Short mmCIF file of C-alpha atoms and ligand atoms in Angstrom, two decimals:
data_model
loop_
_atom_site.label_atom_id
_atom_site.label_comp_id
_atom_site.label_asym_id
_atom_site.label_seq_id
_atom_site.Cartn_x
_atom_site.Cartn_y
_atom_site.Cartn_z
CA MET A 668 15.83 21.37 4.80
CA ARG A 669 16.64 17.90 5.62
CA VAL A 670 14.33 15.67 3.64
CA LEU A 671 13.59 12.01 4.03
CA ILE A 672 12.05 10.28 1.10
CA ILE A 673 10.45 6.96 2.56
CA GLY A 674 10.39 4.35 -0.42
CA CYS A 675 13.16 5.68 -2.40
CA GLY A 676 12.17 4.03 -6.00
CA TYR A 677 10.95 4.72 -9.03
CA VAL A 678 9.57 8.49 -8.36
CA GLY A 679 11.48 8.64 -4.97
CA LEU A 680 14.71 8.37 -6.39
CA PRO A 681 14.67 11.45 -9.34
CA LEU A 682 12.60 13.35 -6.72
CA GLY A 683 15.69 12.83 -4.02
CA ALA A 684 18.32 13.80 -6.58
CA GLU A 685 16.50 16.77 -7.73
CA LEU A 686 16.46 17.97 -4.01
CA ALA A 687 19.49 17.16 -3.71
CA ARG A 688 20.76 19.06 -6.71
CA ARG A 689 18.85 22.22 -5.09
CA GLY A 690 20.92 22.26 -2.13
CA HIS A 691 18.58 20.17 0.46
CA GLU A 692 20.31 17.03 2.41
CA VAL A 693 18.19 13.88 1.35
CA PHE A 694 18.16 10.26 2.99
CA GLY A 695 15.90 8.01 1.15
CA LEU A 696 14.87 4.93 2.71
CA ARG A 697 14.05 1.32 1.07
CA ARG A 698 13.65 -2.13 3.30
CA SER A 699 16.34 -3.53 0.74
CA ALA A 700 19.77 -2.14 0.70
CA SER A 701 19.50 -2.79 -3.14
CA ALA A 702 20.32 0.58 -5.13
CA LEU A 703 22.76 1.74 -2.47
CA ASP A 704 25.15 3.13 -5.67
CA GLU A 705 22.71 4.66 -7.76
CA LEU A 706 21.24 6.60 -4.79
CA ARG A 707 24.81 8.20 -3.30
CA ALA A 708 25.65 9.00 -7.22
CA ALA A 709 22.34 11.14 -7.03
CA GLY A 710 23.43 12.87 -3.63
CA ILE A 711 21.14 10.79 -1.46
CA THR A 712 22.23 8.97 1.86
CA PRO A 713 20.71 5.37 1.54
CA LEU A 714 18.72 3.82 4.82
CA ALA A 715 17.39 0.52 5.32
CA GLY A 716 14.13 0.33 7.15
CA ASP A 717 10.89 -1.04 6.71
CA ILE A 718 7.97 1.51 7.62
CA THR A 719 6.01 -1.37 9.03
CA GLN A 720 7.70 -2.45 11.85
CA PRO A 721 7.39 0.47 14.16
CA GLY A 722 11.15 -0.49 15.53
CA ASP A 723 12.87 0.45 12.51
CA PHE A 724 11.98 4.44 13.44
CA ALA A 725 14.39 3.98 16.02
CA TRP A 726 17.07 4.65 13.88
CA LEU A 727 15.70 7.37 11.27
CA PRO A 728 17.06 10.04 11.35
CA GLY A 729 15.05 13.17 13.71
CA ASN A 730 14.86 16.21 13.18
CA VAL A 731 13.81 16.21 9.47
CA ASP A 732 11.74 19.10 8.16
CA TRP A 733 10.54 17.58 5.14
CA VAL A 734 8.93 14.04 4.29
CA VAL A 735 7.71 12.20 1.14
CA ASN A 736 6.13 8.91 1.86
CA THR A 737 6.45 7.44 -1.92
CA VAL A 738 6.24 3.84 -0.52
CA SER A 739 4.81 1.33 -2.45
CA SER A 740 3.62 -2.09 -2.07
CA GLY A 741 4.06 -3.02 -5.42
CA LYS A 742 1.91 -5.00 -6.96
CA GLY A 743 0.81 -6.54 -3.30
CA GLY A 744 -3.28 -7.62 -2.69
CA ALA A 745 -5.24 -6.09 0.14
CA ALA A 746 -3.34 -6.95 3.30
CA GLU A 747 -0.36 -6.20 1.70
CA TYR A 748 -1.65 -2.77 0.78
CA ARG A 749 -3.30 -2.28 4.49
CA ALA A 750 0.42 -2.93 6.39
CA VAL A 751 2.48 -0.74 3.80
CA TYR A 752 -0.08 2.57 2.78
CA LEU A 753 -2.33 2.47 6.25
CA GLU A 754 -0.55 0.64 8.99
CA GLY A 755 3.02 2.44 7.78
CA THR A 756 1.48 5.86 7.63
CA ARG A 757 0.19 5.41 11.03
CA HIS A 758 3.48 4.61 12.09
CA LEU A 759 4.89 7.49 10.61
CA ILE A 760 2.32 9.68 11.84
CA ASP A 761 2.75 8.50 15.15
CA TRP A 762 6.89 8.99 14.95
CA LEU A 763 6.49 12.63 13.39
CA ALA A 764 3.91 14.29 15.37
CA PRO A 765 5.77 14.84 18.35
CA GLN A 766 8.07 16.64 15.83
CA SER A 767 8.43 19.75 14.60
CA LEU A 768 7.87 18.52 10.48
CA GLY A 769 7.15 20.94 7.96
CA LYS A 770 5.65 19.17 5.67
CA PHE A 771 4.37 15.61 4.91
CA ILE A 772 3.82 14.21 1.18
CA TYR A 773 1.93 11.40 0.37
CA THR A 774 1.54 9.87 -3.16
CA SER A 775 -2.09 8.60 -3.09
CA SER A 776 -3.70 7.50 -6.43
CA THR A 777 -6.41 8.50 -8.95
CA SER A 778 -7.72 4.88 -8.31
CA VAL A 779 -9.35 6.47 -5.07
CA TYR A 780 -11.83 7.72 -7.96
CA GLY A 781 -14.26 4.76 -8.35
CA GLN A 782 -16.43 6.35 -10.91
CA SER A 783 -16.98 4.45 -13.96
CA ASP A 784 -19.15 6.10 -16.05
CA GLY A 785 -16.65 8.21 -18.18
CA SER A 786 -17.63 11.20 -15.60
CA LEU A 787 -15.37 14.59 -15.24
CA VAL A 788 -14.03 14.07 -11.23
CA ASP A 789 -12.18 16.25 -8.82
CA GLU A 790 -11.07 16.78 -5.64
CA SER A 791 -14.45 17.04 -4.00
CA SER A 792 -16.22 13.86 -5.88
CA ALA A 793 -16.74 10.87 -4.25
CA THR A 794 -13.86 8.67 -3.07
CA GLU A 795 -16.06 5.24 -3.26
CA PRO A 796 -13.40 2.74 -5.24
CA ALA A 797 -15.64 -0.51 -5.44
CA GLY A 798 -11.51 -2.61 -4.96
CA GLU A 799 -10.37 -3.34 -2.13
CA THR A 800 -7.01 -2.18 -2.64
CA SER A 801 -8.34 1.05 -3.32
CA GLN A 802 -10.68 1.50 -0.30
CA VAL A 803 -7.02 1.25 1.33
CA LEU A 804 -6.15 3.87 -0.32
CA VAL A 805 -8.98 5.92 0.82
CA GLU A 806 -8.21 5.03 4.56
CA THR A 807 -4.92 5.90 4.52
CA GLU A 808 -6.01 9.33 3.10
CA ARG A 809 -8.69 9.75 5.97
CA LEU A 810 -6.46 9.16 8.67
CA LEU A 811 -3.62 11.94 7.30
CA GLN A 812 -6.74 14.14 6.62
CA GLY A 813 -7.75 13.41 10.36
CA ALA A 814 -4.26 14.04 11.63
CA ALA A 815 -4.04 17.32 9.59
CA ARG A 816 -7.36 18.55 11.09
CA THR A 817 -6.68 17.38 14.51
CA ARG A 818 -3.10 17.45 15.50
CA ASP A 819 -2.29 20.23 12.76
CA PHE A 820 -0.13 17.12 10.60
CA PRO A 821 1.55 19.25 7.85
CA ALA A 822 0.27 16.54 5.34
CA VAL A 823 -0.66 17.33 1.47
CA ILE A 824 -2.17 14.52 -0.51
CA LEU A 825 -1.53 13.69 -4.40
CA ARG A 826 -3.94 11.85 -5.83
CA VAL A 827 -1.41 10.51 -8.62
CA ALA A 828 -2.52 9.00 -12.36
CA GLY A 829 -0.88 6.06 -13.91
CA ILE A 830 2.86 7.27 -14.10
CA TYR A 831 4.66 6.48 -17.45
CA GLY A 832 8.37 7.71 -18.21
CA PRO A 833 11.35 5.59 -18.70
CA THR A 834 11.07 1.80 -18.36
CA ARG A 835 7.27 2.14 -17.23
CA GLY A 836 3.88 3.00 -19.16
CA HIS A 837 2.43 -0.86 -18.53
CA LEU A 838 0.14 -0.81 -22.32
CA PHE A 839 3.02 1.27 -23.67
CA GLN A 840 5.86 -1.80 -22.89
CA GLN A 841 2.85 -4.11 -23.80
CA PHE A 842 2.13 -2.44 -27.33
CA LEU A 843 5.96 -2.41 -28.03
CA ARG A 844 6.25 -6.36 -27.36
CA GLY A 845 2.89 -7.36 -29.56
CA GLU A 846 0.97 -8.51 -26.19
CA ALA A 847 -1.41 -5.30 -26.31
CA ARG A 848 -5.36 -5.79 -26.53
CA THR A 849 -7.90 -2.94 -26.90
CA ALA A 850 -10.36 -3.86 -24.12
CA GLY A 851 -13.89 -4.19 -25.94
CA ASP A 852 -14.47 -0.88 -28.38
CA GLY A 853 -11.84 0.48 -26.80
CA SER A 854 -13.63 2.96 -24.72
CA ARG A 855 -12.05 3.33 -21.48
CA LEU A 856 -10.66 6.42 -20.46
CA LEU A 857 -7.32 6.36 -18.98
CA ASN A 858 -5.65 9.23 -16.93
CA MET A 859 -1.69 9.42 -17.25
CA ILE A 860 1.71 11.47 -15.58
CA HIS A 861 4.90 11.65 -16.77
CA LEU A 862 7.54 10.95 -14.14
CA ASP A 863 8.76 14.37 -14.58
CA ASP A 864 5.70 15.71 -13.52
CA VAL A 865 5.38 13.25 -10.58
CA VAL A 866 8.57 14.73 -9.59
CA GLY A 867 7.79 18.12 -10.14
CA SER A 868 4.74 18.39 -8.31
CA ILE A 869 5.81 16.51 -5.29
CA ILE A 870 8.62 19.66 -5.22
CA ALA A 871 5.51 22.26 -5.68
CA ALA A 872 3.70 20.78 -2.97
CA LEU A 873 6.98 20.73 -0.65
CA ASP A 874 7.38 24.65 -1.59
CA HIS A 875 3.86 25.86 -1.28
CA GLY A 876 1.55 23.20 -0.12
CA ARG A 877 -0.60 23.47 2.64
CA THR A 878 -2.04 21.15 5.54
CA GLY A 879 -5.03 19.49 4.32
CA ASP A 880 -4.09 19.92 0.33
CA VAL A 881 -5.40 17.61 -1.74
CA ILE A 882 -4.18 17.58 -5.40
CA ASN A 883 -5.13 15.25 -8.54
CA VAL A 884 -1.84 14.77 -10.40
CA SER A 885 -2.45 13.90 -14.29
CA ASP A 886 -1.82 15.51 -17.60
CA ASP A 887 -4.24 17.58 -19.34
CA GLU A 888 -5.65 14.51 -21.84
CA PRO A 889 -7.26 12.03 -20.45
CA VAL A 890 -7.29 9.65 -23.50
CA THR A 891 -9.45 6.44 -24.52
CA GLN A 892 -7.27 3.21 -24.68
CA LEU A 893 -8.62 3.23 -28.46
CA GLU A 894 -7.11 6.69 -29.42
CA PHE A 895 -4.10 6.03 -27.67
CA PHE A 896 -3.34 3.06 -29.71
CA LEU A 897 -4.48 4.50 -32.60
CA TRP A 898 -1.43 7.18 -32.03
CA LEU A 899 1.09 5.03 -30.88
CA SER A 900 0.48 2.87 -34.15
CA ALA A 901 0.43 5.73 -36.19
CA LYS A 902 3.88 6.98 -35.18
CA LEU A 903 5.40 3.99 -34.86
CA GLY A 904 3.81 2.39 -38.07
CA LYS A 905 2.77 -0.79 -36.10
CA PRO A 906 -0.91 -2.42 -36.39
CA LEU A 907 -3.42 -1.16 -33.95
CA PRO A 908 -4.11 -4.17 -30.89
CA PRO A 909 -7.02 -6.58 -31.55
CA SER A 910 -9.10 -6.72 -29.21
CA ALA A 911 -9.86 -8.59 -25.89
CA ASP A 912 -13.14 -9.71 -24.54
CA GLU A 913 -14.77 -6.70 -22.95
CA ASP A 914 -16.86 -8.73 -19.88
CA ALA A 915 -13.23 -9.80 -19.12
CA GLN A 916 -12.08 -6.29 -18.10
CA ARG A 917 -15.51 -5.32 -16.46
CA LYS A 918 -15.23 -8.08 -13.92
CA ARG A 919 -11.61 -6.85 -12.74
CA GLY A 920 -14.03 -3.76 -11.82
CA LEU A 921 -11.94 -1.26 -14.10
CA THR A 922 -13.20 2.37 -13.38
CA ASN A 923 -13.12 5.03 -16.04
CA LYS A 924 -13.77 8.60 -15.56
CA ARG A 925 -11.76 11.64 -16.55
CA VAL A 926 -9.68 13.52 -14.21
CA SER A 927 -9.57 17.04 -13.51
CA ASN A 928 -6.34 18.62 -13.30
CA ALA A 929 -7.78 22.08 -13.19
CA ARG A 930 -6.19 22.63 -9.02
CA LEU A 931 -3.13 21.33 -10.25
CA LYS A 932 -2.59 23.64 -12.66
CA SER A 933 -3.36 26.71 -10.88
CA ALA A 934 -0.84 25.35 -7.83
CA PRO A 935 1.81 27.85 -7.01
CA GLY A 936 5.68 26.57 -8.58
CA PHE A 937 4.38 23.66 -11.35
CA THR A 938 4.03 23.60 -14.67
CA LEU A 939 3.48 20.79 -16.88
CA LYS A 940 6.48 19.50 -18.30
CA HIS A 941 4.77 17.00 -20.62
CA PRO A 942 1.19 18.43 -21.02
CA THR A 943 0.30 14.89 -22.49
CA PHE A 944 1.26 11.28 -23.62
CA ARG A 945 2.11 12.54 -26.62
CA GLU A 946 4.76 14.59 -25.84
CA GLY A 947 5.81 12.58 -22.95
CA TYR A 948 6.07 9.34 -25.01
CA THR A 949 7.29 10.94 -27.82
CA ALA A 950 10.30 12.00 -26.00
CA GLU A 951 10.84 8.28 -24.78
CA MET A 952 10.55 6.85 -28.65
CA SER A 953 13.12 8.96 -28.79
CA ARG A 954 15.01 8.16 -25.64
CA LEU A 955 14.45 4.09 -27.20
CA GLY A 956 16.06 5.62 -30.68
CA LEU A 957 12.29 4.28 -32.02
CA ILE A 958 11.68 7.30 -33.61
N1 NAP B 265 3.33 3.64 -10.29
C1 NAP B 265 1.95 4.26 -10.73
O1 NAP B 265 1.51 4.60 -11.56
C2 NAP B 265 1.17 5.05 -9.51
C3 NAP B 265 0.09 5.29 -9.37
C4 NAP B 265 -0.35 6.32 -8.44
C5 NAP B 265 0.09 6.18 -7.15
N2 NAP B 265 1.50 5.83 -7.55
C6 NAP B 265 1.96 6.14 -5.87
O2 NAP B 265 3.43 6.41 -6.49
C7 NAP B 265 4.73 6.32 -5.04
C8 NAP B 265 5.98 5.88 -6.06
O3 NAP B 265 5.35 4.97 -6.54
P1 NAP B 265 6.90 4.39 -7.29
O4 NAP B 265 6.14 3.46 -8.96
O5 NAP B 265 7.96 4.95 -7.43
O6 NAP B 265 6.78 2.64 -6.46
P2 NAP B 265 8.34 2.03 -6.48
O7 NAP B 265 9.34 2.42 -7.25
O8 NAP B 265 7.75 0.32 -6.30
O9 NAP B 265 9.06 2.21 -5.16
C9 NAP B 265 8.44 2.48 -3.94
C10 NAP B 265 9.56 2.08 -2.75
O10 NAP B 265 9.38 1.69 -1.87
C11 NAP B 265 10.04 1.15 -0.85
N3 NAP B 265 9.05 -0.20 0.16
C12 NAP B 265 8.06 -0.73 -0.46
N4 NAP B 265 8.00 -0.98 0.81
C13 NAP B 265 8.49 -0.81 2.38
C14 NAP B 265 8.24 -0.53 3.27
N5 NAP B 265 7.66 -1.11 3.82
N6 NAP B 265 9.49 0.16 3.83
C15 NAP B 265 10.03 0.88 3.72
N7 NAP B 265 10.50 1.07 2.04
C16 NAP B 265 9.54 0.36 1.34
C17 NAP B 265 10.88 0.27 -2.12
O11 NAP B 265 11.80 -0.65 -1.52
P3 NAP B 265 12.54 -2.23 -1.38
O12 NAP B 265 11.30 -2.63 -2.10
O13 NAP B 265 13.50 -2.35 -1.30
O14 NAP B 265 11.38 -1.83 0.13
C18 NAP B 265 10.70 0.90 -3.44
O15 NAP B 265 12.17 1.53 -3.45
C19 NAP B 265 3.73 5.20 -4.27
O16 NAP B 265 3.08 5.70 -3.11
C20 NAP B 265 2.43 4.71 -5.12
O17 NAP B 265 1.70 3.68 -4.77
C21 NAP B 265 1.83 5.21 -8.53
#
């Protein structure tokens, strides 16, 4: 297959490498000419372009079979989210809908679930987040679902939990630096997924996904922040992080929910490599020589 990865970064690069290893022809788009050598070494043809600029589509390769949109606005605010996720996706649909595309995968986020009562959420749960940036992701999903319904656009939406793996995992990095803080009583739930399993879920969706599918990509064990820190402390022989003001955390409008991965686990062609953070972070600690 000819595959175009839009936003060939932390997730897109290892995804492209694996697809190239499987014999697919892979193109990887970024705005900058950064990581050219890294992309080429992974068997990916690097492309430069910006999906917020419709004019940039003129020189993208046509006749692609699969497109994966793993673009990220980084830490941008609502305006940046709107430009990159919503308008960027609109430009992609307009460009791709007239072509005979086989599959379009979009990596959304479990932040579309605004629930804050610790309840279990699955793909049929309400997506009414309080945060403006998460609302843009909900709008982007609706745009894709509309295109799937009315234009038979072959979109599959993956709602991805907090990604961790080499060099990533915000709380883990803070913990290692001695800067982590337990929010209040630490009862907020974290939903995580290892990079390897994000890549695996995208490949399974490319191979088997059906137009309009929505799938949560999260591991088997949502865990409270306190439990996570207790496990890290025991594993690394370091002290438990001190508590921080819970009100400050609450003001940030953080969600608190348990994300169901039942649909992911019954999806054809997919098995979790790291069923929980315990296996995933043990692998990461070994990689870093910490254990
Ligand atoms: N990280 C998480 O915990 C998490 C959780 C849930 C969902 N997700 C989703 O997972 C996906 C992958 O995230 P990631 O961590 O791999 O992101 P990343 O490392 O920041 O990679 C994103 C890539 O997109 C490129 N890019 C940014 N704006 C662009 C634009 N306008 N046009 C073309 N390329 C652009 C960036 O390269 P340049 O800067 O060179 O353009 C970068 O290579 C994203 O859709 C993200 O929203 C992530």
